[in-house]
Short mmCIF file of C-alpha atoms and ligand atoms in Angstrom, two decimals:
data_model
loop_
_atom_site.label_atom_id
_atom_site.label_comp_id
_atom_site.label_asym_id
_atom_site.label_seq_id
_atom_site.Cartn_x
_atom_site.Cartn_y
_atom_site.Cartn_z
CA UNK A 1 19.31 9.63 16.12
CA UNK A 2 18.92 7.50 13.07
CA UNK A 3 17.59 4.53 15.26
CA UNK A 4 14.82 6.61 17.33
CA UNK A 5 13.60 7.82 14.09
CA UNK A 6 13.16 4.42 12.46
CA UNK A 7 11.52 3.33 15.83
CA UNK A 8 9.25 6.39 16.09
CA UNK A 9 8.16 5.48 11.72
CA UNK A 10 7.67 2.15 12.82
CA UNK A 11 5.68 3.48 15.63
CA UNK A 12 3.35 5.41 13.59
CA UNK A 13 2.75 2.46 10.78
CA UNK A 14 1.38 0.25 13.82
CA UNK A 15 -0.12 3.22 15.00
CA UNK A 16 -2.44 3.83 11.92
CA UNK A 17 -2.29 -0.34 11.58
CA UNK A 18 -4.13 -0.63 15.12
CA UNK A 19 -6.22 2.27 14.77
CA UNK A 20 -7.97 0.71 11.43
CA UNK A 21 -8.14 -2.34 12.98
CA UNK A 22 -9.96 -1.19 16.40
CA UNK A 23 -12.31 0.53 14.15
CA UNK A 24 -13.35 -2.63 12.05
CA UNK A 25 -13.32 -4.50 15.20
CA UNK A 26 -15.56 -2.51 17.18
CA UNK A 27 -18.10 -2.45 14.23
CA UNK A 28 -18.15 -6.25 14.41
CA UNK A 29 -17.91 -6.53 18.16
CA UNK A 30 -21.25 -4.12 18.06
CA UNK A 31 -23.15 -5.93 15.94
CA UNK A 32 -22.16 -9.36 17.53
CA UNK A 33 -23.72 -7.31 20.98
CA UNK A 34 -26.64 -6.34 19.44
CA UNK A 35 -27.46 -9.61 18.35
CA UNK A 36 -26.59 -11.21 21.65
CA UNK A 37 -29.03 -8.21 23.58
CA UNK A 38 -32.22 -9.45 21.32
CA UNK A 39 -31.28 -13.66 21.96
CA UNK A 40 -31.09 -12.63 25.51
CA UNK A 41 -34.25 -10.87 25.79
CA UNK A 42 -36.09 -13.47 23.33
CA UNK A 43 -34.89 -16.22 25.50
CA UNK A 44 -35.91 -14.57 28.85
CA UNK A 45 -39.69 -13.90 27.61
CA UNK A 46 -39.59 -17.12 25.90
CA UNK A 47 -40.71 -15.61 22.50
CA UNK A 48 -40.30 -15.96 19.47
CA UNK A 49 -37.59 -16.98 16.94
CA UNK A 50 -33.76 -16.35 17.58
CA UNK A 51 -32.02 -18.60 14.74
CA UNK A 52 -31.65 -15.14 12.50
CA UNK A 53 -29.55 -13.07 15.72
CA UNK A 54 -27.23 -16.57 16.03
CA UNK A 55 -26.74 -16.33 12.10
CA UNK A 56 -25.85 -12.69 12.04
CA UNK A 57 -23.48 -13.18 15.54
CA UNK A 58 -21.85 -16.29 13.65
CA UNK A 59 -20.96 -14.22 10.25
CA UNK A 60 -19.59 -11.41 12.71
CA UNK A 61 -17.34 -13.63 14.26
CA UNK A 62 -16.30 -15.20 10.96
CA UNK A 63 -15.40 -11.90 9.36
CA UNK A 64 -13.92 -10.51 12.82
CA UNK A 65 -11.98 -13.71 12.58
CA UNK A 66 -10.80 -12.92 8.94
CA UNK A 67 -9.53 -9.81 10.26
CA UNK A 68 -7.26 -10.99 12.72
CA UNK A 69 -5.50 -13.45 10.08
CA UNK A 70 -4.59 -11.01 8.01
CA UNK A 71 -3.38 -8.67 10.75
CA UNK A 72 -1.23 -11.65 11.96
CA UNK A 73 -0.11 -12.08 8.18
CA UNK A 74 0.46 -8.34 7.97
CA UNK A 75 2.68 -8.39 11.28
CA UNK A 76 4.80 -11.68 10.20
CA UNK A 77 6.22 -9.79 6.95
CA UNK A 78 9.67 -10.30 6.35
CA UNK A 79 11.90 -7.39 7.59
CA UNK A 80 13.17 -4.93 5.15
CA UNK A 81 16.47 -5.93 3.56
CA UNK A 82 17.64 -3.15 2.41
CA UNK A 83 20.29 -3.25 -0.18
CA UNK A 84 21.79 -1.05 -3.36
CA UNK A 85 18.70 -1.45 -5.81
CA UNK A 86 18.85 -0.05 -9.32
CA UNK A 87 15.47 1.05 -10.45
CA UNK A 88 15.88 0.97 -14.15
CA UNK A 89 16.75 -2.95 -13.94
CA UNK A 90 13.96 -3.35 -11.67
CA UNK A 91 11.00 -1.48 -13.25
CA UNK A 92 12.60 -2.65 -16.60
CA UNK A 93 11.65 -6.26 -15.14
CA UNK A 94 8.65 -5.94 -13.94
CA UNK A 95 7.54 -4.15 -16.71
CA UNK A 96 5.56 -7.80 -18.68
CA UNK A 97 4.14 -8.40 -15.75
CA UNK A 98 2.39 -4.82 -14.70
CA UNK A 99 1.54 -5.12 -18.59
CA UNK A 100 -0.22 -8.46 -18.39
CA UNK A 101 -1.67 -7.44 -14.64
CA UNK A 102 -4.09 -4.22 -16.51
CA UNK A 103 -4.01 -5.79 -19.68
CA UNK A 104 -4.36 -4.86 -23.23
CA UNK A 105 -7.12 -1.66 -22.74
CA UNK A 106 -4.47 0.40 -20.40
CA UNK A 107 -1.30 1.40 -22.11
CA UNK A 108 2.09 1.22 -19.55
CA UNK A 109 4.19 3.90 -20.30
CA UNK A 110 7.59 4.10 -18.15
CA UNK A 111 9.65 7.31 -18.49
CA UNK A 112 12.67 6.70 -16.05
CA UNK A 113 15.72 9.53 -16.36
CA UNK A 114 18.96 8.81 -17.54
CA UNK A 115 21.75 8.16 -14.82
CA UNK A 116 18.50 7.74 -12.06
CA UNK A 117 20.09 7.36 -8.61
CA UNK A 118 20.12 3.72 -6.87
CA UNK A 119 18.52 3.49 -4.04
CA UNK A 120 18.69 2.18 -0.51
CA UNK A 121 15.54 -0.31 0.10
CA UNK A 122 14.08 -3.60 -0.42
CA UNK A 123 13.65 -4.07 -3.94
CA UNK A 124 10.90 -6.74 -3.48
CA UNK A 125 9.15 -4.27 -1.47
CA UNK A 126 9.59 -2.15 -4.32
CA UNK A 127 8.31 -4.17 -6.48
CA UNK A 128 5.63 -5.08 -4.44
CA UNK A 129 4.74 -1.72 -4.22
CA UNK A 130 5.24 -1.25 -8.27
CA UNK A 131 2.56 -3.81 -8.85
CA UNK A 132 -0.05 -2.72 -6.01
CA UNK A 133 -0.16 0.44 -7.81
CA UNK A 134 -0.68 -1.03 -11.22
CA UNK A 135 -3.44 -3.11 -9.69
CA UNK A 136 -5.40 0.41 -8.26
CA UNK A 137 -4.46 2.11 -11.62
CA UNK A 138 -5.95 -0.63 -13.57
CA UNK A 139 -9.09 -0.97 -11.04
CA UNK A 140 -9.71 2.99 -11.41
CA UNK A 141 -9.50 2.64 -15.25
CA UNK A 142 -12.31 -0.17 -15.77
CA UNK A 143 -12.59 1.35 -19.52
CA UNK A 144 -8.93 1.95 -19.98
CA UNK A 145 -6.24 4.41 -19.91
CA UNK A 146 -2.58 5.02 -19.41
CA UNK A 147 -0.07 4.11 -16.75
CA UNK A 148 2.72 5.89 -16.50
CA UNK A 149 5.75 5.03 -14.30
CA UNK A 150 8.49 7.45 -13.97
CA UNK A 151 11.12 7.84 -11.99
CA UNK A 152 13.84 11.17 -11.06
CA UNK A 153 16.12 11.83 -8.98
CA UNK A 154 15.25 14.61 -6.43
CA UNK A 155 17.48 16.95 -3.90
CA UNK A 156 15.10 18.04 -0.70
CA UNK A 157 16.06 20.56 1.12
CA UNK A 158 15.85 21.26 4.75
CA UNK A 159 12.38 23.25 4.23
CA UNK A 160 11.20 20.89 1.55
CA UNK A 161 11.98 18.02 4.01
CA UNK A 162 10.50 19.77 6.86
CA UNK A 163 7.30 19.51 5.60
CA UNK A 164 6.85 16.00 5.91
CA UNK A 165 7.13 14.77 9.48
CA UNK A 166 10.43 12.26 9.89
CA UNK A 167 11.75 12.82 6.81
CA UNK A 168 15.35 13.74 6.45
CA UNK A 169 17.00 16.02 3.95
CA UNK A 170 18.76 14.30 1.26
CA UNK A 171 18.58 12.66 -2.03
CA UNK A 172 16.17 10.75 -2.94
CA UNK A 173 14.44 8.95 -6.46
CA UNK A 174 10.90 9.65 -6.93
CA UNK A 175 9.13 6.85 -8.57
CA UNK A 176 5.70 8.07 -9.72
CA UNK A 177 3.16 6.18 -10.78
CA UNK A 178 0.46 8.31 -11.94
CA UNK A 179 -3.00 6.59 -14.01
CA UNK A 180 -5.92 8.39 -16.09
CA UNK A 181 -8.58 6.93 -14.03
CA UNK A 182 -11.97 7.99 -11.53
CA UNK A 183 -9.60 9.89 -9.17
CA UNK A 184 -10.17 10.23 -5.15
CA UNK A 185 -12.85 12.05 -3.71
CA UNK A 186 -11.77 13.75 -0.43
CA UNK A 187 -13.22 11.44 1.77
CA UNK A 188 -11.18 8.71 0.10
CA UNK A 189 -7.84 10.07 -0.37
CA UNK A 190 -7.99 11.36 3.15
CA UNK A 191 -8.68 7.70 4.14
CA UNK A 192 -6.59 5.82 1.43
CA UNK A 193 -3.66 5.01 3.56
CA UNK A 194 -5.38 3.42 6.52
CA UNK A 195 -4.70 -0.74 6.90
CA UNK A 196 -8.05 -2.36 5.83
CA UNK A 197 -9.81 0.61 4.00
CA UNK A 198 -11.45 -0.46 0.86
CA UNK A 199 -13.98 1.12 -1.44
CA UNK A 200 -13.57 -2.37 -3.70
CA UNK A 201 -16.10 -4.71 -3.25
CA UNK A 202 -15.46 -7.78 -0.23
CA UNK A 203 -12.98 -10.50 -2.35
CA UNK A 204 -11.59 -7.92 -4.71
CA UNK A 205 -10.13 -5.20 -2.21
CA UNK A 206 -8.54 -5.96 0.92
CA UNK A 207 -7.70 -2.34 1.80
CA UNK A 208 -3.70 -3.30 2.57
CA UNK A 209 -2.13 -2.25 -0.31
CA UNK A 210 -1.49 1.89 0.36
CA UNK A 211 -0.99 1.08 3.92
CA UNK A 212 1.84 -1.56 3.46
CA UNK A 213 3.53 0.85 0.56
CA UNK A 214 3.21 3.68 3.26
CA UNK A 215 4.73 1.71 6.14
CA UNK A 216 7.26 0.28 3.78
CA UNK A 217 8.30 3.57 2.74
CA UNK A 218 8.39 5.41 6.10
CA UNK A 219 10.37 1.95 7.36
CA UNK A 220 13.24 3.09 4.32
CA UNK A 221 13.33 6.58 5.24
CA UNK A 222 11.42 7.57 2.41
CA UNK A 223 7.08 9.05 2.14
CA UNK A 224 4.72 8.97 -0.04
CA UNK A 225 2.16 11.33 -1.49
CA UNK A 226 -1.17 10.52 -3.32
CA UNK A 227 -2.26 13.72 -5.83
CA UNK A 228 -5.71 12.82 -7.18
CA UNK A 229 -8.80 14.62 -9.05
CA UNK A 230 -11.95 13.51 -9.14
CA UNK A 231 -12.50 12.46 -13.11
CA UNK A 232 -9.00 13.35 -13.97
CA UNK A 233 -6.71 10.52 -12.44
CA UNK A 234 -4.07 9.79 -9.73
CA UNK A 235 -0.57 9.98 -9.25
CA UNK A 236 0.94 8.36 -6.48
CA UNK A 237 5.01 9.57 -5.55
CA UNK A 238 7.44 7.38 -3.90
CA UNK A 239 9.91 9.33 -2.62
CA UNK A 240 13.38 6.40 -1.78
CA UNK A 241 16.29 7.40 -0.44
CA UNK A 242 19.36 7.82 -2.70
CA UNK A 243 22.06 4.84 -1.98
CA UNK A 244 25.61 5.97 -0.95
CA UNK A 245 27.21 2.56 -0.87
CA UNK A 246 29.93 2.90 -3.35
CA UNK A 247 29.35 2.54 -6.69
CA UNK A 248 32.39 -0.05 -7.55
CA UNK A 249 30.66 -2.56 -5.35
CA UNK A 250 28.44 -3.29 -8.12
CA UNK A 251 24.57 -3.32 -7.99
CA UNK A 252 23.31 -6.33 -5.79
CA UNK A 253 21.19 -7.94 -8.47
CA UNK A 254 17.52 -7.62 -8.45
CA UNK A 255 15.45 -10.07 -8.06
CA UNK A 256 12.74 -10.48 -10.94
CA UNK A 257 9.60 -12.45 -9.75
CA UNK A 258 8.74 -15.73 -11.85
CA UNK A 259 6.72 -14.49 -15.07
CA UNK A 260 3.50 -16.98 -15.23
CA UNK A 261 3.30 -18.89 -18.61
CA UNK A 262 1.03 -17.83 -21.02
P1 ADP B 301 -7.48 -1.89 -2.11
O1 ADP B 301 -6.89 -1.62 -3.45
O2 ADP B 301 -7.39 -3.33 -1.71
O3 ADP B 301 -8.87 -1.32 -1.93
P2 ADP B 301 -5.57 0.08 -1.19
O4 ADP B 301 -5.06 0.39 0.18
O5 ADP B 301 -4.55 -0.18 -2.22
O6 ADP B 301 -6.56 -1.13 -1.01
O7 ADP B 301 -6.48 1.29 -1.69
C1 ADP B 301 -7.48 1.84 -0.83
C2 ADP B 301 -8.54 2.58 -1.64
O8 ADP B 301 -7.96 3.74 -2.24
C3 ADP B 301 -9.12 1.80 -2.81
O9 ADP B 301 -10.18 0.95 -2.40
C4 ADP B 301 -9.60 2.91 -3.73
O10 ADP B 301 -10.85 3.42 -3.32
C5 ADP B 301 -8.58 4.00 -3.50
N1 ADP B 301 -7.54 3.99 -4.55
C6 ADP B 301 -6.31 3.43 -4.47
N2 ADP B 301 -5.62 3.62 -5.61
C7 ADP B 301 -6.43 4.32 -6.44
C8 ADP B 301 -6.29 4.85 -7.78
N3 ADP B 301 -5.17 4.68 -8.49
N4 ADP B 301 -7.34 5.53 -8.30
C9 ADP B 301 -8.47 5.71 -7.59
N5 ADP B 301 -8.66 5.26 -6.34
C10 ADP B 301 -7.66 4.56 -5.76
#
């Protein structure tokens, strides 16, 4: 049923949530151990000095702590509120901000088509998502580029649907957002999606971004896909699922985020 299946997506975001997190954890709790093994011996043979193994425990802990905070910030999100969201009116308003976000070197390009479907999500999630990937176009385009946003409406079928796990066949709108940037190697791509994975340096990545736009999306019924070359660019798809409240009831309006002043 419709309710197993949300459970069982919900299942697998915490799934791939907790298995990142275990993995950074264990790091930390390793190094704290191996710091602790040399104080201990030090202090049993009374040599020598052991202030450098406390400082190196102490920054574990502090980053092991950071890591829990924003797991417990990741878990407290809002739940989806899912509503009749018209994609035109929302990338249409987002569209000075993702402009001032990669500024003036990267030109924003959205191509959405004519009578595009509404669809059945959260729109801030969607726009959440909208400017996450704005952010990693602009960060894989240091020297500039293009961003292009686009958005169709798509039928899959039973075998096109098959061939991602949980997802139903339907309609849905695909809202790509592709950039001209470094691409993924292998090793990254195949990693992108994990909760805390980062090849940014520490302050300027904080690894959540694909993961939250993958749980969202799974959470809505929807997937996404990542298609990226090495030198060439990437193009992330955001497949939503096609709204079938009726269309008389009027879109629910979209909320449009406060635009800083210049
Ligand atoms: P963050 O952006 O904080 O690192 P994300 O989950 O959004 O976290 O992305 C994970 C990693 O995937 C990034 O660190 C980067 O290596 C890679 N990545 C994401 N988007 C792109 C992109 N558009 N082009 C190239 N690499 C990307």
């Amino acid at each position: 049923t419709r309710a197993a299946l949300f459970q069982a997506q919900k299942m697998e975001a915490v799934g791939q949530l907790t298995g990142g997190i275990a993995h950074d954890f264990n790091n930390l709790l390793q190094a704290i151990g191996g710091s602790l093994e040399v104080i201990e011996r030090r202090l049993m043979t009374g040599q020598g000095d052991i202030q450098a193994y406390v400082t190196a425990a102490r920054t574990s802990v502090d980053r092991a702590k950071t890591l829990t905070q924003r797991l417990l910030a990741f878990s407290r999100r809002q739940p989806l509120q899912p509503e009749r969201t018209d994609l035109k009116t929302l990338v249409d308003g987002l569209r000075d901000l993702i402009e001032r976000s990669v500024g003036e070197a990267i030109r924003v390009e959205t191509r959405l088509a004519p009578e595009l479907w509404p669809i059945w999500a959260d729109a801030n999630q969607v726009e959440a998502a909208l400017l996450n990937l704005a952010i990693n176009a602009r960060d894989a385009m240091p020297h500039g580029g293009q961003l292009t946003i686009q958005g169709v409406n798509i039928h899959l079928d039973a075998t096109a649907a098959a061939s991602e796990t949980g997802v139903l066949p339907g309609d849905y709108t695909l809202l790509e957002v592709a950039d001209t940037g470094t691409g993924m190697p292998p090793d990254v791509l195949e990693r992108a999606f994990e909760p805390f994975f980062t090849t940014k340096p520490l302050g300027q990545g904080t690894g959540l971004g694909l993961s939250q736009i993958y749980g969202f999306a799974r959470q809505s019924g929807g997937y996404v896909r990542i298609d990226s070359e090495v030198g060439h660019g990437t193009s992330v798809k955001l497949y939503l699922p096609r709204s079938h409240h009726a269309e008389n009831l009027g879109s629910v309006p979209v909320k449009v985020p406060d635009q800083p002043q210049q």
